Amino acid sequence: MSKAKSSSDNARNVLMDKIVSLCKRRGFVFQSSEIYGGLNGCRDYGPLGAELKKNLKDYWWTRMVRDRDDVVGMDGAILQNRRVWEASGHVGTFSDPLVDCKETKARFRADQIFYASAVIGGESHGYVSVTESPTMAEEAEQKIRKIQKKGGIKGEIAALEMEPLMEATPEEHALIPSPNSTEPGTLTEPREFNLMFKTYVGPVENDSNVTYLRPETAQAIFVQFKNVCDSSRIKIPFGIAQIGKAFRNEINPRNFTFRSREFEQMEIEYFCRPEEGLPLLKEWLETRLKFYEEIGIPREKLHILDVPEKERAHYSGGTYDIEYEFPFGIQELEGVAYRTNYDLTKHQEHSGKTLEYIDQATNEKFIPHVVEPSAGVDRTVLAVICEAFDEETITNEKGKEEVRTVLRFSPRMAPIKCGIFPLLKNKPELVAKAREVQEVLRPHMNVFYDEGGAVGRRYRRQDEIGTPFCVTIDFDTIGENGPEAEDTVTVRERDAMTQERIKIADLLTYLLERVR
Ligand code: GAP
């Protein structure tokens, strides 16, 4: 492993730590139930995080539903009849392979463990294992060097070999220690672990009252397909969109909000004729890529994975994963999948109710096929924050160098659109005028009034939370320097830190043009 690689891995970890710390310090994301020690896999969004998340969901709804004639929305229940999850296949197969460490009792997803060994004289020696991460090769090497130091491996190491645990032979499995142990063979055989959270409906906790918290929002859409068709008279091809919570009892939640046990999805099931499936898959991929650009994630940071057939769900006729370059690696933001007519067919079989679509023009009956763009709200919020985060050295108002932390959110995502500052808090005319400006802007955008400290400090506080504009009300505004500048304000832009003098009468239009 080269030094350059290890220092860039280290830089990525440092960057992620800075982002997590900013998120807590400024009220974007907190650990859930923190005062009780937290709950693994769950996070709470603070005041600014809630605004950011709402901006994302609102924009998705606007672009995917309201701006289109061919998509309608719905809002399904989190709890559904258990038979929904039996028909969809989730009860039978929605699982991940789990392994336990016999020594420490820690649990791991078997498909996220890699094992490594040292090749000496053409043979493998000194097995170790690590969990999947951008730094795993380096970690494995360190572990092997430790064994070598203690005399556990002798001879010249020609190479290190690394393989997924799932591909180990039984003989190798018996020699592999768990990632947090050094004893060989401390991992149990993989077993399937269902990811759905089980619960009971009503006061009696028996088998017939069992149901599950939904692991995806999609199924309520399939189950209500007929009702939506009949009540809205919308014609194929058309989509049903939904935003809502989903729950998965992930074995290893990790990477901040990236893999959580409670999260939100934004999903569309787009119903079409069979022959339209594949062309629509490509069309939706483009639509979704454009969306990410519109919220400030540049195309060059997005990767498209054409999921190979053997890795796709058995019903999928094609799947693209849209991935983003997070500091912790290139990871999935959204799946765009052609689900054929699998789901509607299964629900028709299990419910005994017809879910066929009748073409009014030709009287033709068929079970529609489906293209599904399925995005994660929390992952997208995290990508937007990671993309926006920046630190730069600037010369401040006093001529001194300082590091400016700035979230360069696209203005439409920014939690607060405009900061409003009276130059001095003890000059009543300035305060009154600033409050007046606040009332002009408030009905149209989220604004924040701040009169505390030097204006430079106030700018810095807004930079750190990504506010694109700040307006300062000064002596010119209240006419103390003559009538010419009266009723004008200074508008300061976050990224270039440039300032412009704008008439209060033009301020709303000026800002709306830039934040919408
Ligand atoms: N209906 C299809 C479906 O649910 P998925 O790939 O399992 O497909 C879709 O999930 C999206 O939901 C993912 O791309 C991701 O953004 C988000 N997601 C899935 N599991 C998640 C988790 N544990 N934590 C956060 N987001 C998750």
Coordinates of C-alpha atoms and ligand atoms in Angstrom, one line a residue, residues 41 90 94 109 195 215-219 222 246-250 252-254 256-269 292 315 319 321-322 331-337 339 343 372-380, ligand 1:
G41 CA -28.9 3.0 13.2
H90 CA -40.2 -9.9 1.8
F94 CA -35.7 -10.1 2.3
R109 CA -22.9 -8.9 7.4
L195 CA -34.4 -7.4 7.8
P215 CA -39.1 -2.1 4.4
E216 CA -39.9 -0.1 1.2
T217 CA -42.6 2.3 0.3
A218 CA -43.2 0.6 -3.1
Q219 CA -45.6 -2.1 -2.0
F222 CA -48.7 -1.8 -6.1
A246 CA -39.0 2.7 5.6
F247 CA -37.4 0.4 8.2
R248 CA -34.8 -2.3 7.9
N249 CA -33.1 -4.0 10.8
E250 CA -29.7 -3.6 9.1
N252 CA -24.3 -3.1 10.5
P253 CA -25.7 0.4 10.2
R254 CA -22.7 2.6 9.2
F256 CA -23.4 8.2 9.5
T257 CA -26.9 8.3 8.0
F258 CA -25.9 6.3 4.9
R259 CA -27.0 2.9 6.2
S260 CA -29.7 3.4 8.8
R261 CA -32.4 1.3 10.4
E262 CA -35.0 4.0 9.9
F263 CA -34.8 6.0 6.8
E264 CA -37.0 7.7 4.1
Q265 CA -37.5 6.8 0.5
M266 CA -38.8 8.8 -2.5
E267 CA -40.1 6.2 -4.9
I268 CA -42.0 6.2 -8.2
E269 CA -43.6 3.1 -9.7
Y292 CA -29.3 15.4 -8.9
Y315 CA -37.6 -10.3 -11.4
T319 CA -31.2 -2.1 -13.0
D321 CA -27.6 2.2 -9.6
I322 CA -26.9 5.9 -9.4
Q331 CA -21.9 4.3 -2.9
E332 CA -25.5 3.9 -4.1
L333 CA -27.9 6.9 -3.9
E334 CA -30.7 5.5 -5.9
G335 CA -31.7 2.4 -7.8
V336 CA -33.6 2.7 -11.1
A337 CA -35.0 -0.7 -11.9
R339 CA -39.3 -4.6 -12.3
D343 CA -45.1 -7.3 -8.2
E372 CA -39.0 2.1 -10.5
P373 CA -36.7 5.0 -9.6
S374 CA -36.2 4.5 -5.9
A375 CA -34.1 7.1 -4.1
G376 CA -33.1 7.5 -0.4
V377 CA -33.9 10.8 1.2
D378 CA -31.2 10.5 3.9
R379 CA -28.5 9.4 1.5
T380 CA -29.3 12.3 -0.8
Ligands
GAP1 N1 -38.3 -0.3 -3.7 C1 -37.0 -0.6 -4.1 C2 -36.0 -0.5 -3.0 O1 -36.4 -0.3 -1.9 P1 -33.5 -0.5 -2.5 O2 -32.3 -0.4 -3.4 O3 -33.5 -1.5 -1.4 O4 -34.7 -0.6 -3.4 C3 -33.8 2.1 -2.5 O5 -33.6 0.9 -1.8 C4 -33.0 3.2 -1.9 O6 -33.4 3.4 -0.5 C5 -31.5 3.0 -1.9 O7 -30.9 3.4 -3.1 C6 -31.1 3.9 -0.8 O8 -31.0 5.3 -1.2 C7 -32.3 3.9 0.2 N2 -31.9 2.9 1.3 C8 -32.1 1.6 1.2 N3 -31.6 1.0 2.4 C9 -31.2 2.1 3.2 C10 -30.7 2.2 4.5 N4 -30.6 1.1 5.3 N5 -30.4 3.4 5.0 C11 -30.6 4.5 4.2 N6 -31.1 4.5 3.0 C12 -31.4 3.3 2.5

